[in-house]
Amino acid sequence: MGQPLRSITIVGGGTAGWLAASFLNRFCKSKDPKHPLEITLIESPSIPIVGVGEASLPGMVVLLNQLGVSEAEFFKLTDATFKVAAHFINWNHDDKGKPVEFLNILNAPGAIDGRALADYFITFDPARAASDAGLAYVRAFSPVAEIVRGNLAPRRPGEPEFSGEVGYTYHFDATKLAGFLKDIATGRGVKHVLDDVDKVNLDERGFVKSLSLRERGEHDVDLVIDCTGFRGSILQQALGEPFEPYGDYLLNDRAAVVQIPHKDPRIIAPTTRATGFSAGWNFNIPLTTRVGTGYIFSSKFLSDDAAMEELLAFYGDQAKGCEPRIIPIRTGRVRRAWVKNCVALGLSGGFIEPLEATAIFMTDLGVRWLQHYLPTQDFEPELADAYNRQVARVYDEVRDFIQAHYHLNNRQDSEYWKAARDGMTLSDRLKENLKVWRHTTPEGLDLGSTYLFSSPVYTLLLIAKGFYKDLRLAKAPFLSRTAYERFRTGERKARPGQIAGLISHAEFLKTGGKAPAGPLAAPAVAPAFTPGGMKIKLPLQAAPRSARRKPKHR
């Protein structure tokens, strides 16, 4: 057994670097005074933070809870808002060519007599064939649709932090989030070095021996974590690890991004919104102080100038005077995220377009797995191999689920959407599963991994896309209509109580969620959904049925 690591060096700040620093400092502090572990983060004073990932998955709730920080402080210091769902608009069309919309929520459905609720919905509910089947299915088991429709907060005033009527996560200013995590890490002992790395020095084995810093000279390395963004300065450049692109699976390779003011700051949606455009999609992420938005598109079908024009035209006066910036997107991952004594986290290890808000959570997963497989100074190769297998699986999992959104679109009004549906390579697993699911609903056994997207997530997507509109499940004869009607009756009776006491999302954020002196305000009257709703897209996973329970990491 080798000697314990003496140091972990993180190169690069931003969300990835400071998330890794705060987590490793929390969970890898040595309890043996003879073998202290020093964590150092080296951050360039001249390279700006990319600032990607202003929306998250429920794992962020778990992370903050485990770090022991105040949720109220997090909201205050990062301009955060709640996110209870992802709202998709114009990814599919109904029979008249009008945009279809649906919510991808964070609560899993229940079961009836040990069978998935979806089986009963598809068999007995006439709404399965409607253009809003996805919304109808969500309403069958969750109050999220009503919460979104009324722009409500998921928690009542005065209720404890990290709790709520439904599962939730957050939107936030990515740059401020990095600063928030930085203060946590440095306040708990992480050493922060502002300097540029001019050279990566390797030993005779090809391991990173040291880093040549511009001002401070040589910095010796045990384990080094590459958080240098798309540059991949250590793993890709110094160690030569190849990058495996996903261009055969996903079209989008550009982003036009901009920050705009709220149209009405009294109305803040508790969702992110993903709206289909002519050659990609628009994300809309509401914060307390502004809205982050952009156009994720394919340069094969649209120029940068045309993309910016389409984006600004969509928002009209709300974006008047704003100037989008173009960010190239390289979709894919490095072949191995852990090579010798270097581990890549964040954009250094790979990136898949932000449709599912996966970037930060994949960093979270990566650092958790590193903590689990943490080596000694012998850098046991079996640990690196195990780590790399998990990373490869989760990237492929995300790639397949995101591609399913495109492959299952039915739009005929755009060459881009036709190509996204019919012109891309499907993984063997996704291809075979789509054949299987024409006879039954998705099951965990069908999926290679479910770190992020479990079978209920796929089921909701398929229902929303009209996949089961004209199909009959093989198991249909074994299901009871009476049991389904009994379930729906129970849900309808429970719904008023689930909504009672919830107040406006904007008002909750304004007051910090404090209990009012008088009686709780009545919930807002919920207007009907209209195309142009709200959101970018997120999965129905990782959050408990009621977030009043401690959130669970999945």
XYZ file of C-alpha atoms in Angstrom:
554
model
C 0.000 0.000 0.000
C 1.456 3.333 -1.055
C 1.822 6.410 1.100
C -1.178 8.797 1.319
C -1.258 11.775 -1.004
C 0.481 14.831 0.377
C -1.209 17.359 -1.878
C -3.931 17.951 -4.433
C -3.355 20.790 -6.867
C -6.296 22.224 -8.810
C -5.409 24.326 -11.843
C -8.174 26.699 -12.868
C -10.896 28.443 -10.905
C -14.442 28.944 -12.079
C -17.289 26.745 -10.916
C -15.472 23.483 -11.668
C -12.297 24.402 -9.797
C -13.920 25.856 -6.728
C -16.562 23.128 -6.540
C -13.771 20.550 -6.538
C -11.814 22.489 -3.947
C -14.733 22.949 -1.550
C -15.884 19.323 -1.867
C -12.453 17.693 -1.527
C -11.619 19.951 1.398
C -14.865 18.891 3.076
C -14.521 15.144 2.522
C -10.809 14.410 2.089
C -9.275 16.256 5.018
C -6.760 13.987 6.674
C -7.565 12.947 10.223
C -3.955 11.759 10.672
C -1.625 14.619 11.714
C 1.332 12.595 10.377
C -0.137 12.683 6.864
C -1.729 16.096 6.260
C -3.296 16.715 2.854
C -2.839 20.191 1.410
C -5.265 21.411 -1.255
C -4.117 24.268 -3.474
C -6.010 25.994 -6.263
C -3.924 27.874 -8.832
C -5.939 30.422 -10.767
C -4.750 32.624 -13.616
C -5.261 36.343 -12.958
C -5.513 36.993 -16.707
C -7.856 34.270 -18.057
C -11.570 35.088 -17.645
C -14.137 32.584 -16.388
C -16.336 31.163 -19.160
C -19.341 31.242 -16.828
C -21.311 28.336 -18.312
C -24.065 26.580 -16.406
C -26.542 29.002 -14.877
C -29.043 26.220 -14.268
C -28.507 23.056 -12.266
C -29.859 19.645 -11.402
C -31.106 18.595 -7.929
C -27.608 17.433 -7.041
C -26.841 21.099 -6.309
C -29.340 21.006 -3.427
C -27.518 17.965 -2.061
C -24.107 19.614 -2.494
C -25.034 22.790 -0.606
C -26.623 20.746 2.154
C -23.527 18.553 2.499
C -21.211 21.559 2.514
C -23.225 22.893 5.443
C -23.948 26.307 3.937
C -26.981 28.496 4.351
C -29.432 28.259 1.471
C -30.553 31.825 2.200
C -26.967 33.068 1.836
C -26.607 31.113 -1.388
C -29.702 32.820 -2.827
C -28.502 36.224 -1.702
C -24.920 35.957 -2.960
C -25.563 34.261 -6.308
C -28.827 35.977 -7.416
C -30.403 32.526 -7.307
C -33.972 31.518 -8.071
C -35.872 28.233 -7.782
C -36.184 25.774 -10.634
C -38.948 23.171 -10.384
C -39.062 22.092 -14.024
C -37.812 22.605 -17.517
C -40.348 23.998 -19.949
C -40.000 22.856 -23.572
C -41.719 24.795 -26.331
C -41.765 24.268 -30.099
C -39.710 21.076 -30.188
C -42.685 19.263 -31.687
C -45.828 20.359 -33.507
C -49.413 19.189 -33.248
C -51.538 18.034 -36.187
C -52.187 21.660 -37.172
C -48.516 22.646 -37.067
C -48.781 24.553 -33.807
C -46.007 24.323 -31.184
C -46.306 21.645 -28.516
C -45.018 22.285 -25.011
C -44.317 20.126 -21.980
C -42.644 20.193 -18.574
C -39.787 17.961 -17.508
C -40.127 17.928 -13.740
C -38.051 16.837 -10.756
C -40.492 14.508 -9.021
C -40.893 10.861 -9.932
C -44.404 9.412 -10.365
C -45.806 6.854 -7.993
C -47.013 3.369 -8.819
C -50.357 1.583 -8.865
C -50.456 -2.006 -7.640
C -46.705 -2.217 -8.116
C -46.835 -1.103 -11.754
C -45.640 2.187 -13.228
C -48.227 4.961 -13.340
C -47.262 5.581 -16.970
C -48.551 2.132 -17.950
C -52.013 3.095 -16.697
C -51.902 6.584 -18.220
C -50.973 5.215 -21.650
C -53.617 2.471 -21.440
C -56.612 4.323 -19.996
C -56.177 8.095 -20.199
C -57.534 9.644 -23.424
C -55.094 12.531 -22.917
C -52.251 10.256 -24.047
C -53.264 11.042 -27.650
C -53.601 14.807 -27.083
C -50.973 17.291 -28.161
C -50.435 18.221 -24.501
C -50.038 14.617 -23.340
C -46.843 15.504 -21.490
C -48.591 18.168 -19.413
C -51.563 15.867 -18.796
C -49.272 13.128 -17.529
C -47.489 15.526 -15.147
C -50.846 16.736 -13.797
C -51.801 13.123 -13.103
C -49.297 12.828 -10.261
C -47.740 16.194 -9.412
C -48.734 19.793 -8.568
C -45.745 21.151 -10.529
C -47.886 22.172 -13.498
C -50.036 24.346 -11.228
C -46.948 25.773 -9.515
C -45.434 26.715 -12.869
C -48.718 28.037 -14.207
C -49.044 30.365 -11.204
C -45.333 31.318 -11.064
C -45.236 30.110 -7.466
C -42.324 29.256 -5.206
C -42.059 25.549 -4.295
C -41.756 26.299 -0.581
C -44.127 28.089 1.778
C -42.871 31.130 3.693
C -41.264 30.118 6.967
C -40.602 26.493 6.007
C -37.082 25.116 6.619
C -34.285 25.453 4.107
C -33.759 22.594 1.649
C -37.448 21.665 1.864
C -40.506 22.246 -0.262
C -43.794 20.951 -1.596
C -42.037 19.533 -4.675
C -38.473 18.791 -5.668
C -36.460 21.746 -6.892
C -33.040 22.991 -7.819
C -31.650 26.433 -8.716
C -30.765 29.009 -11.322
C -27.818 31.269 -10.403
C -25.150 33.621 -11.721
C -22.322 31.212 -12.617
C -19.586 33.748 -11.906
C -21.074 34.560 -8.507
C -21.464 30.855 -7.774
C -17.734 30.406 -8.348
C -17.069 33.256 -5.918
C -19.449 31.735 -3.372
C -17.669 28.369 -3.528
C -14.298 30.109 -3.439
C -15.160 31.819 -0.160
C -16.269 28.484 1.311
C -13.083 26.712 0.208
C -10.562 29.371 1.218
C -12.387 29.999 4.476
C -11.918 26.328 5.330
C -8.249 26.038 4.507
C -7.808 25.696 0.743
C -4.723 27.580 -0.413
C -5.416 30.035 -3.253
C -2.589 31.005 -5.613
C -3.085 33.695 -8.255
C -0.518 32.930 -10.944
C -0.134 31.689 -14.505
C 1.112 28.213 -15.325
C 3.778 28.696 -17.996
C 4.894 25.075 -18.264
C 3.822 21.590 -17.228
C 6.866 19.499 -16.314
C 6.732 15.709 -16.711
C 8.937 13.064 -15.109
C 10.469 10.001 -16.807
C 7.168 8.075 -16.415
C 5.175 10.816 -18.116
C 3.565 11.926 -14.833
C 3.142 15.608 -14.026
C 6.090 16.345 -11.755
C 5.659 20.069 -11.264
C 4.171 23.269 -12.660
C 6.292 26.282 -13.580
C 4.472 29.343 -12.293
C 5.255 32.734 -13.775
C 5.706 34.551 -10.462
C 6.240 31.837 -7.842
C 8.481 29.431 -9.721
C 8.253 25.652 -9.350
C 5.170 24.071 -7.746
C 5.531 20.351 -6.996
C 2.589 18.055 -7.759
C 1.184 14.836 -6.316
C -2.305 14.739 -7.836
C -3.286 17.531 -10.246
C -6.845 18.342 -11.293
C -7.220 20.054 -14.663
C -9.987 22.684 -14.520
C -8.569 24.853 -17.313
C -11.742 24.788 -19.394
C -11.923 24.042 -23.098
C -8.133 24.509 -23.348
C -7.435 21.330 -21.392
C -3.960 22.682 -20.697
C -2.730 19.692 -18.713
C -4.647 16.541 -19.689
C -5.067 17.318 -23.390
C -2.111 19.567 -24.164
C 0.664 18.385 -21.848
C -0.354 14.716 -21.563
C -1.742 14.422 -25.082
C -5.030 12.720 -24.215
C -7.253 12.716 -27.339
C -10.701 14.264 -27.525
C -13.611 12.181 -28.819
C -16.188 14.448 -30.514
C -19.925 13.774 -30.510
C -20.516 15.610 -33.794
C -22.025 12.516 -35.422
C -24.722 12.449 -32.734
C -25.459 16.129 -32.038
C -25.548 19.021 -34.516
C -25.081 22.118 -32.376
C -21.620 23.698 -32.294
C -22.215 27.393 -31.512
C -23.897 29.530 -28.874
C -24.985 33.167 -29.051
C -25.396 34.306 -25.435
C -26.565 37.543 -23.844
C -27.919 38.886 -20.564
C -31.166 40.845 -20.694
C -33.412 42.582 -18.134
C -36.636 41.053 -16.867
C -39.702 41.905 -18.899
C -41.561 42.270 -15.603
C -39.500 41.730 -12.410
C -42.714 41.008 -10.494
C -43.029 37.748 -12.435
C -40.166 35.256 -12.137
C -40.833 31.809 -13.537
C -39.712 28.859 -11.366
C -38.483 27.120 -14.507
C -35.926 27.373 -17.229
C -37.273 27.465 -20.750
C -36.087 25.819 -23.962
C -37.773 27.149 -27.079
C -37.139 25.612 -30.476
C -35.774 28.104 -33.014
C -35.062 27.653 -36.728
C -31.652 25.963 -36.308
C -31.439 25.109 -32.622
C -33.039 26.316 -29.425
C -33.204 29.274 -27.072
C -32.585 28.985 -23.333
C -34.134 31.386 -20.850
C -32.834 31.345 -17.263
C -34.420 33.862 -14.864
C -32.309 35.188 -11.980
C -33.354 37.746 -9.391
C -31.518 40.573 -11.178
C -31.634 39.604 -14.866
C -32.324 36.883 -17.393
C -29.590 34.758 -18.951
C -30.479 33.721 -22.459
C -28.919 32.464 -25.651
C -29.270 30.512 -28.859
C -27.658 27.070 -29.092
C -27.385 26.403 -32.836
C -25.625 24.623 -35.687
C -23.232 26.555 -37.915
C -24.112 24.123 -40.731
C -27.563 25.692 -40.908
C -27.124 29.242 -39.623
C -24.454 31.945 -39.580
C -23.422 33.767 -36.405
C -25.007 37.019 -37.594
C -28.280 35.320 -38.488
C -28.356 33.565 -35.118
C -27.882 36.817 -33.228
C -30.562 38.471 -35.339
C -33.064 35.670 -34.650
C -32.299 35.742 -30.923
C -32.695 39.512 -30.563
C -35.851 39.546 -32.693
C -37.425 36.929 -30.418
C -37.033 39.181 -27.362
C -37.765 42.482 -29.123
C -37.622 45.542 -26.855
C -36.589 43.397 -23.891
C -33.184 42.899 -25.553
C -32.859 46.372 -27.031
C -29.229 47.548 -26.877
C -27.921 44.109 -25.888
C -25.079 42.518 -27.852
C -24.807 38.712 -27.877
C -21.379 37.098 -27.888
C -20.561 33.952 -29.805
C -19.080 30.934 -28.012
C -17.847 27.928 -30.011
C -19.083 24.613 -28.602
C -16.969 21.486 -28.808
C -19.307 18.622 -27.943
C -17.722 15.403 -26.715
C -15.309 14.156 -24.073
C -11.689 13.209 -23.593
C -11.026 9.506 -24.113
C -9.918 9.136 -20.477
C -10.627 11.728 -17.797
C -7.897 10.329 -15.507
C -4.447 9.822 -16.998
C -1.405 9.073 -14.804
C -1.658 11.632 -11.959
C -4.004 14.068 -13.694
C -7.817 14.186 -13.569
C -9.877 16.519 -15.771
C -13.059 18.075 -14.368
C -15.528 20.440 -15.981
C -14.962 21.654 -19.528
C -11.445 20.194 -19.534
C -12.990 16.723 -19.521
C -15.777 17.371 -21.987
C -18.986 19.193 -22.718
C -22.446 18.362 -24.003
C -24.801 21.167 -24.957
C -26.653 22.626 -21.948
C -30.106 21.282 -22.807
C -30.233 19.208 -19.622
C -28.211 21.595 -17.423
C -25.727 18.785 -16.833
C -22.376 20.625 -16.842
C -22.123 21.446 -13.140
C -23.668 18.193 -11.962
C -21.198 16.185 -14.071
C -18.406 18.076 -12.310
C -20.103 17.225 -9.021
C -20.241 13.542 -9.993
C -16.622 13.609 -11.149
C -15.285 14.985 -7.897
C -17.431 12.582 -5.838
C -16.057 9.653 -7.814
C -12.528 10.995 -7.378
C -13.067 11.128 -3.634
C -14.255 7.505 -3.760
C -11.344 6.280 -5.923
C -8.715 8.584 -4.390
C -5.296 6.943 -4.904
C -2.162 6.802 -2.820
C 1.161 8.107 -4.114
C 1.424 4.838 -6.089
C -1.504 5.962 -8.268
C -3.009 2.519 -8.518
C -4.069 2.010 -12.176
C -7.144 -0.017 -11.188
C -8.613 3.076 -9.534
C -8.056 5.208 -12.618
C -9.599 2.517 -14.830
C -12.694 2.305 -12.630
C -13.038 6.089 -12.590
C -12.714 6.338 -16.355
C -15.393 3.716 -16.893
C -17.877 5.725 -14.826
C -17.070 8.981 -16.611
C -17.446 7.389 -20.051
C -20.794 5.916 -19.053
C -22.251 9.159 -17.778
C -21.182 11.116 -20.881
C -22.755 8.507 -23.131
C -25.877 8.537 -20.960
C -26.261 12.298 -21.293
C -25.494 12.200 -25.024
C -28.213 9.599 -25.654
C -30.899 11.349 -23.627
C -30.236 14.714 -25.228
C -30.249 13.180 -28.690
C -33.622 11.584 -27.955
C -35.141 15.083 -27.750
C -33.996 15.781 -31.293
C -34.593 12.366 -32.805
C -38.204 12.299 -31.582
C -39.086 15.732 -32.984
C -41.718 15.862 -35.734
C -41.100 19.338 -37.120
C -41.296 19.667 -40.903
C -40.725 23.426 -41.156
C -36.923 23.423 -40.949
C -34.081 21.515 -42.604
C -32.233 21.656 -39.293
C -34.985 19.796 -37.428
C -35.284 17.233 -40.205
C -31.535 16.584 -40.053
C -31.588 16.387 -36.246
C -34.296 13.736 -36.518
C -33.146 11.667 -39.491
C -29.570 12.567 -40.323
C -27.627 11.749 -37.169
C -26.035 8.589 -35.802
C -27.897 6.905 -32.929
C -26.044 4.808 -30.382
C -26.831 1.105 -30.570
C -28.424 1.243 -27.124
C -30.765 4.131 -27.936
C -31.676 2.575 -31.283
C -32.571 -0.767 -29.710
C -34.398 0.806 -26.777
C -36.675 2.822 -29.052
C -37.701 -0.462 -30.678
C -38.337 -2.103 -27.301
C -40.306 0.878 -26.001
C -42.874 0.589 -28.764
C -44.219 -2.378 -26.803
C -43.574 -1.343 -23.198
C -42.484 1.642 -21.136
C -38.817 2.280 -20.274
C -37.297 0.295 -17.431
C -33.996 0.734 -15.618
C -32.828 -2.589 -17.058
C -32.897 -1.014 -20.532
C -30.382 1.679 -19.649
C -26.632 1.305 -19.390
C -26.445 3.852 -16.586
C -28.892 6.051 -14.707
C -26.624 8.546 -12.987
C -28.782 11.367 -14.310
C -31.668 10.083 -16.406
C -33.704 7.200 -15.058
C -36.468 5.301 -16.820
C -39.264 7.663 -15.580
C -37.420 10.561 -17.250
C -37.428 8.740 -20.568
C -41.085 7.796 -20.082
C -42.142 11.409 -19.610
C -40.194 12.451 -22.713
C -41.767 9.713 -24.833
C -45.291 10.565 -23.670
C -44.715 14.273 -24.297
C -43.386 13.555 -27.789
C -46.512 11.551 -28.713
C -44.541 8.315 -28.903
C -47.418 6.305 -27.384
C -50.224 8.184 -29.114
C -51.329 5.232 -31.274
C -49.647 2.337 -29.468
C -51.045 -0.308 -27.137
C -48.774 -1.770 -24.487
C -48.374 -5.529 -24.392
C -49.166 -5.433 -20.651
C -52.439 -3.516 -21.129
C -54.757 -6.540 -20.485
C -53.313 -6.923 -17.000
C -54.069 -3.366 -15.847
C -57.154 -2.183 -13.959
C -59.044 0.898 -15.119
C -60.702 1.080 -11.709
C -57.329 1.255 -9.968
C -56.242 4.114 -12.250
C -59.466 6.066 -11.673
C -59.074 5.564 -7.911
C -55.521 6.937 -8.109
C -56.612 9.993 -10.125
C -59.436 10.731 -7.705
C -56.981 10.677 -4.811
C -54.587 12.995 -6.608
C -57.335 15.490 -7.458
C -58.444 15.602 -3.819
C -54.863 16.139 -2.620
C -54.032 18.920 -5.088
C -55.624 21.935 -3.305
C -53.708 21.122 -0.135
C -50.464 20.800 -2.071
C -50.894 24.286 -3.512
C -52.350 26.002 -0.427
C -50.024 28.552 1.136
C -47.595 28.782 -1.759
C -46.895 32.366 -2.780
C -45.465 34.151 -5.791
C -41.915 33.076 -6.649
C -40.849 36.718 -7.004
C -42.402 37.639 -3.638
C -40.752 34.679 -1.920
C -37.337 35.725 -3.247
C -37.948 39.353 -2.297
C -38.777 38.494 1.316
C -36.176 35.752 1.646
C -38.882 33.178 2.352
C -39.591 34.536 5.821
C -42.883 33.702 7.472
C -45.340 36.613 7.212
C -46.750 38.292 10.297
C -50.309 37.678 9.090
C -51.975 34.744 7.354
C -50.348 33.207 4.306
C -51.302 34.747 0.993
C -53.592 32.773 -1.272
C -51.902 31.209 -4.280
C -51.965 33.150 -7.504
C -54.683 32.378 -10.015
C -52.992 30.198 -12.585
C -53.388 31.252 -16.222
C -53.496 28.608 -18.920
C -50.274 27.534 -20.585
C -49.493 29.394 -23.773
C -46.696 28.831 -26.298
C -43.872 31.036 -25.170
C -44.058 29.857 -21.562
C -40.751 29.456 -19.789
C -37.578 27.320 -19.635
C -34.512 25.411 -20.981
C -34.903 21.780 -19.916
C -34.092 19.565 -17.125
C -34.905 16.039 -16.067
C -37.511 14.360 -13.920
C -34.875 12.892 -11.610
C -32.889 13.145 -8.470
C -35.470 14.906 -6.300
C -37.721 13.200 -3.755
C -41.486 13.080 -4.025
C -41.631 15.726 -1.328
C -38.586 17.863 -0.817
C -39.594 18.218 2.813
C -37.536 15.084 3.235
C -33.806 15.472 3.120
C -32.756 15.601 -0.530
C -31.119 12.411 -1.768
C -28.213 12.250 -4.163
C -28.843 9.913 -7.084
